């Protein structure tokens, strides 16, 4: 009964099939033009299935990374907001003058140790290079201090001779003030500076961060600017009491200011990194979903084309046998 149904269908669709050789039957059905139009005839269903499986695995990984980044962001965000109260009094007292002209400048670039976090690392590198060009000159010296593996990899390509110190794996352990103060002390011991310019990403929201430059002046420059009436906040409105001289007090203030600014900058940069990674992984998950939809469509078309081809071959063969009798 099934064979007779195939024969009837073959007579209806291919009335002139008996006059053609069997080898010629498949040529119009699998022409190059149709293959190019559908794009599925030459694709094996097994290949498409393997690709779909790999895309699903990638989507699972990106979703997991997004959840991990969200968890870390919640843990760091509150501490970053609280740390802003540490450096703000120093800005009111000593001021923040990023455009001050000095002979020895040190650019401290804060970046991440891991990738997959958007353009936060390339942004701070661009700002650091711009600061280098602005402060370099015949009688001026500009050096880099790199914190983070990503900025180190980028800056080593063309500014290797200008790098004084590199620090990596700072975020390996939970950040605290003691850890960052040790880092700040190492920087102060290994570089000579008139102005330290800390470049980092200030956290605003999960999808927004602002490249920021914080300036810390050396005690000598602070005292010099105070004598000539420079912009130094409210320092001159206070009277110094006790046995310490003004230079000693300025030295202690500068060191404490640098450690507080570094602590806030490291936390702000960590928040920006986690927020950028959340956005990047969310976009990757959506892209993987769209790719999976396209692969599913391709798989269905390939499977349907294979089934249709097999049916036509069966009908054609049955019709040829019917005509040969």
Coordinates of C-alpha atoms in Angstrom, one line a residue:
X1 CA 0.0 0.0 0.0
X2 CA 2.8 2.4 0.9
X3 CA 4.6 1.6 -2.4
X4 CA 1.5 2.3 -4.4
X5 CA 1.1 5.7 -2.6
X6 CA 4.7 6.6 -3.5
X7 CA 4.0 5.6 -7.1
X8 CA 1.0 7.8 -7.4
X9 CA 2.8 10.7 -5.8
X10 CA 5.7 10.2 -8.3
X11 CA 3.4 10.2 -11.2
X12 CA 1.8 13.5 -10.0
X13 CA 5.1 15.4 -9.3
X14 CA 7.3 14.0 -12.0
X15 CA 5.3 13.0 -15.1
X16 CA 8.2 12.9 -17.5
X17 CA 10.6 11.1 -15.2
X18 CA 10.7 7.9 -17.2
X19 CA 12.2 9.7 -20.2
X20 CA 15.3 10.8 -18.1
X21 CA 18.2 8.7 -16.8
X22 CA 18.2 8.3 -13.0
X23 CA 21.5 10.2 -12.7
X24 CA 19.9 13.3 -14.3
X25 CA 17.0 13.3 -11.8
X26 CA 19.0 14.9 -8.9
X27 CA 20.8 17.6 -10.8
X28 CA 18.0 20.2 -10.9
X29 CA 17.1 19.5 -7.3
X30 CA 20.6 20.1 -6.0
X31 CA 21.8 22.9 -8.3
X32 CA 24.6 25.2 -7.2
X33 CA 22.2 28.2 -7.2
X34 CA 19.9 26.5 -4.7
X35 CA 22.7 25.3 -2.5
X36 CA 24.0 28.9 -2.3
X37 CA 20.6 30.2 -1.6
X38 CA 19.7 27.8 1.2
X39 CA 23.3 27.4 2.5
X40 CA 22.4 24.1 4.1
X41 CA 22.8 21.3 1.5
X42 CA 26.5 20.9 2.1
X43 CA 26.3 21.1 5.9
X44 CA 26.1 17.9 7.9
X45 CA 23.6 17.8 10.7
X46 CA 26.3 16.3 13.0
X47 CA 28.5 19.4 12.4
X48 CA 25.6 21.8 13.2
X49 CA 24.7 19.7 16.4
X50 CA 28.3 19.9 17.6
X51 CA 28.4 23.7 17.0
X52 CA 25.1 24.1 18.9
X53 CA 26.5 22.1 21.8
X54 CA 29.6 24.3 22.0
X55 CA 27.5 27.5 21.8
X56 CA 25.3 26.2 24.6
X57 CA 28.4 25.5 26.8
X58 CA 29.8 29.0 26.1
X59 CA 26.4 30.5 27.1
X60 CA 26.5 28.6 30.4
X61 CA 30.0 29.8 31.1
X62 CA 29.1 33.5 30.3
X63 CA 26.0 33.3 32.5
X64 CA 28.0 31.9 35.4
X65 CA 30.7 34.6 35.0
X66 CA 28.0 37.2 35.1
X67 CA 26.6 35.9 38.3
X68 CA 30.0 35.7 39.9
X69 CA 30.8 39.3 38.9
X70 CA 27.5 40.4 40.3
X71 CA 28.3 38.7 43.6
X72 CA 31.7 40.3 43.8
X73 CA 30.4 43.7 42.9
X74 CA 27.9 43.7 45.8
X75 CA 30.7 42.8 48.1
X76 CA 33.0 45.6 46.9
X77 CA 30.6 48.4 46.1
X78 CA 29.7 49.3 49.7
X79 CA 33.3 49.5 50.7
X80 CA 34.2 51.7 47.7
X81 CA 31.4 54.1 48.6
X82 CA 32.6 54.3 52.2
X83 CA 36.2 54.8 51.2
X84 CA 35.4 58.0 49.5
X85 CA 35.2 59.7 52.9
X86 CA 38.9 59.0 53.4
X87 CA 40.4 61.1 50.6
X88 CA 37.8 63.9 50.5
X89 CA 39.1 65.7 53.6
X90 CA 42.6 65.7 52.1
X91 CA 41.3 67.2 48.9
X92 CA 39.7 70.0 51.0
X93 CA 42.9 70.5 53.0
X94 CA 45.6 70.1 50.4
X95 CA 43.6 70.6 47.2
X96 CA 43.8 68.6 43.9
X97 CA 45.7 70.3 41.2
X98 CA 46.1 67.9 38.2
X99 CA 47.4 70.7 35.9
X100 CA 50.3 71.6 38.1
X101 CA 53.7 71.9 36.3
X102 CA 56.5 69.9 38.0
X103 CA 59.8 68.3 36.9
X104 CA 59.3 64.8 38.1
X105 CA 55.9 63.1 37.5
X106 CA 54.9 59.5 38.2
X107 CA 51.7 58.1 36.6
X108 CA 50.2 55.3 38.6
X109 CA 48.0 53.2 36.3
X110 CA 45.4 51.0 37.9
X111 CA 44.0 48.1 35.8
X112 CA 42.7 44.5 36.2
X113 CA 44.6 41.3 36.2
X114 CA 42.0 39.5 34.2
X115 CA 40.2 40.3 30.9
X116 CA 36.7 39.9 29.6
X117 CA 35.7 43.2 31.2
X118 CA 35.1 45.6 28.3
X119 CA 37.4 48.6 27.7
X120 CA 38.3 49.7 31.2
X121 CA 41.9 48.7 30.8
X122 CA 42.4 50.3 27.4
X123 CA 40.8 53.4 28.8
X124 CA 43.2 53.9 31.7
X125 CA 46.1 53.2 29.4
X126 CA 45.0 55.9 26.9
X127 CA 44.7 58.4 29.7
X128 CA 48.1 57.4 31.1
X129 CA 49.7 57.9 27.7
X130 CA 48.0 61.3 27.4
X131 CA 49.4 62.4 30.7
X132 CA 52.8 61.2 29.7
X133 CA 52.7 63.4 26.6
X134 CA 51.3 66.4 28.5
X135 CA 54.0 66.3 31.3
X136 CA 57.0 65.2 29.2
X137 CA 59.6 67.7 28.2
X138 CA 63.3 68.5 27.8
X139 CA 63.9 69.0 31.5
X140 CA 61.1 66.9 32.8
X141 CA 60.9 63.3 33.7
X142 CA 57.8 61.1 33.6
X143 CA 57.7 57.5 34.9
X144 CA 55.0 54.8 35.1
X145 CA 53.9 52.6 38.0
X146 CA 51.7 49.8 36.7
X147 CA 49.2 48.0 38.9
X148 CA 47.5 45.1 37.1
X149 CA 48.5 42.5 34.5
X150 CA 46.5 43.9 31.6
X151 CA 48.0 47.4 31.7
X152 CA 51.5 45.9 32.2
X153 CA 51.1 43.8 29.0
X154 CA 50.0 46.9 27.0
X155 CA 52.5 49.4 28.4
X156 CA 55.5 47.0 28.1
X157 CA 55.2 47.1 24.3
X158 CA 56.2 50.8 23.8
X159 CA 57.0 52.2 27.2
X160 CA 59.2 49.6 28.8
X161 CA 62.0 51.9 29.6
X162 CA 59.7 54.4 31.4
X163 CA 58.2 51.9 33.8
X164 CA 59.7 52.1 37.3
X165 CA 57.5 49.5 39.1
X166 CA 54.9 46.9 38.3
X167 CA 52.5 45.2 40.7
X168 CA 50.2 42.3 39.8
X169 CA 47.7 40.0 41.6
X170 CA 46.6 42.8 43.9
X171 CA 43.0 41.6 43.8
X172 CA 43.9 38.0 44.5
X173 CA 42.9 38.4 48.2
X174 CA 40.1 40.6 49.6
X175 CA 41.2 44.2 49.5
X176 CA 41.8 46.1 52.8
X177 CA 43.5 49.3 53.8
X178 CA 46.6 47.5 55.3
X179 CA 47.3 45.7 52.0
X180 CA 47.0 48.9 50.0
X181 CA 49.0 51.0 52.4
X182 CA 51.9 48.5 52.0
X183 CA 51.6 49.0 48.3
X184 CA 51.6 52.7 48.6
X185 CA 54.7 52.6 50.9
X186 CA 56.6 50.5 48.3
X187 CA 55.8 53.0 45.6
X188 CA 57.0 55.9 47.7
X189 CA 60.2 54.1 48.5
X190 CA 61.0 53.1 44.9
X191 CA 60.2 56.3 43.0
X192 CA 61.2 59.9 43.2
X193 CA 58.4 62.3 42.4
X194 CA 57.1 65.9 42.6
X195 CA 53.6 64.8 41.7
X196 CA 51.9 61.4 41.7
X197 CA 49.0 61.1 39.3
X198 CA 46.7 58.1 40.0
X199 CA 44.7 57.0 36.9
X200 CA 41.7 54.7 37.6
X201 CA 38.1 54.1 36.7
X202 CA 35.6 55.7 39.1
X203 CA 32.5 53.6 39.5
X204 CA 29.1 55.2 38.8
X205 CA 26.9 52.3 37.9
X206 CA 27.0 48.8 36.4
X207 CA 27.1 50.2 32.9
X208 CA 29.0 53.5 33.5
X209 CA 32.5 54.3 34.8
X210 CA 34.5 57.4 34.5
X211 CA 38.3 57.6 33.9
X212 CA 39.6 59.7 36.7
X213 CA 43.0 61.3 37.6
X214 CA 43.8 62.0 41.3
X215 CA 47.0 64.1 42.0
X216 CA 49.1 63.8 45.1
X217 CA 51.9 66.3 45.5
X218 CA 55.2 65.8 47.3
X219 CA 55.7 67.8 50.6
X220 CA 58.3 70.0 49.0
X221 CA 55.9 71.0 46.2
X222 CA 53.1 71.6 48.7
X223 CA 55.3 73.9 50.8
X224 CA 56.5 75.7 47.7
X225 CA 53.0 76.2 46.4
X226 CA 51.9 77.4 49.8
X227 CA 54.7 80.0 49.8
X228 CA 53.8 81.4 46.4
X229 CA 50.0 81.3 47.1
X230 CA 49.1 78.3 45.0
X231 CA 45.8 76.4 45.1
X232 CA 46.2 74.2 48.2
X233 CA 42.8 74.1 49.7
X234 CA 42.5 75.2 53.4
X235 CA 45.9 74.3 54.5
X236 CA 47.0 77.8 55.3
X237 CA 44.0 78.5 57.4
X238 CA 45.3 76.1 60.1
X239 CA 47.9 76.8 62.7
X240 CA 50.6 74.2 63.5
X241 CA 51.0 73.3 67.2
X242 CA 53.4 70.9 68.8
X243 CA 57.1 70.0 68.3
X244 CA 56.8 68.9 64.7
X245 CA 57.8 71.3 61.9
X246 CA 55.6 72.1 59.0
X247 CA 57.8 70.0 56.7
X248 CA 57.4 66.9 58.9
X249 CA 53.6 67.4 59.1
X250 CA 53.4 67.8 55.3
X251 CA 55.5 64.7 54.9
X252 CA 53.1 62.6 57.0
X253 CA 50.0 64.2 55.4
X254 CA 51.3 63.4 51.9
X255 CA 52.0 59.8 52.7
X256 CA 48.7 59.3 54.4
X257 CA 46.9 61.1 51.6
X258 CA 48.5 58.8 49.0
X259 CA 47.6 55.6 50.8
X260 CA 43.9 56.8 51.2
X261 CA 43.6 57.9 47.6
X262 CA 45.1 54.6 46.5
X263 CA 42.7 52.6 48.7
X264 CA 39.7 54.4 47.2
X265 CA 41.1 54.1 43.7
X266 CA 41.7 50.4 44.0
X267 CA 38.2 49.8 45.2
X268 CA 36.6 52.0 42.6
X269 CA 38.6 50.3 39.9
X270 CA 37.6 46.9 41.2
X271 CA 33.9 47.9 41.2
X272 CA 34.3 49.2 37.6
X273 CA 35.9 45.9 36.6
X274 CA 33.1 43.8 38.0
X275 CA 30.4 46.1 36.5
X276 CA 32.1 46.0 33.1
X277 CA 32.4 42.2 33.3
X278 CA 28.8 41.9 34.1
X279 CA 27.8 43.9 31.1
X280 CA 30.3 42.1 28.8
X281 CA 29.0 38.6 30.0
X282 CA 25.4 39.7 29.6
X283 CA 26.1 40.8 26.0
X284 CA 28.0 37.6 25.3
X285 CA 25.1 35.5 26.7
X286 CA 22.6 37.4 24.4
X287 CA 24.9 36.9 21.4
X288 CA 25.2 33.2 22.2
X289 CA 21.4 32.9 22.3
X290 CA 21.0 34.7 19.0
X291 CA 23.7 32.4 17.4
X292 CA 21.9 29.4 18.9
X293 CA 18.7 30.5 17.2
X294 CA 20.4 30.8 13.9
X295 CA 22.1 27.4 14.3
X296 CA 18.7 25.8 15.2
X297 CA 17.2 27.2 12.1
X298 CA 20.1 25.9 10.0
X299 CA 19.8 22.5 11.6
X300 CA 16.1 22.3 10.9
X301 CA 16.6 23.3 7.3
X302 CA 19.4 20.8 6.8
X303 CA 17.4 18.0 8.3
X304 CA 14.3 18.9 6.3
X305 CA 16.4 19.1 3.1
X306 CA 17.9 15.7 3.8
X307 CA 14.5 14.1 4.4
X308 CA 13.0 15.7 1.3
X309 CA 15.9 14.5 -0.8
X310 CA 15.5 10.9 0.5
X311 CA 11.7 11.0 -0.3
X312 CA 12.3 12.3 -3.8
X313 CA 14.9 9.6 -4.4
X314 CA 12.5 6.9 -3.2
X315 CA 9.6 8.3 -5.3
X316 CA 11.9 8.7 -8.4
X317 CA 13.2 5.2 -8.1
X318 CA 9.7 3.7 -7.7
X319 CA 8.5 5.6 -10.7
X320 CA 11.5 4.5 -12.8
X321 CA 10.8 0.9 -11.9
X322 CA 7.1 1.4 -12.7
X323 CA 8.0 2.8 -16.1
X324 CA 10.5 0.0 -16.9
X325 CA 7.9 -2.7 -16.6

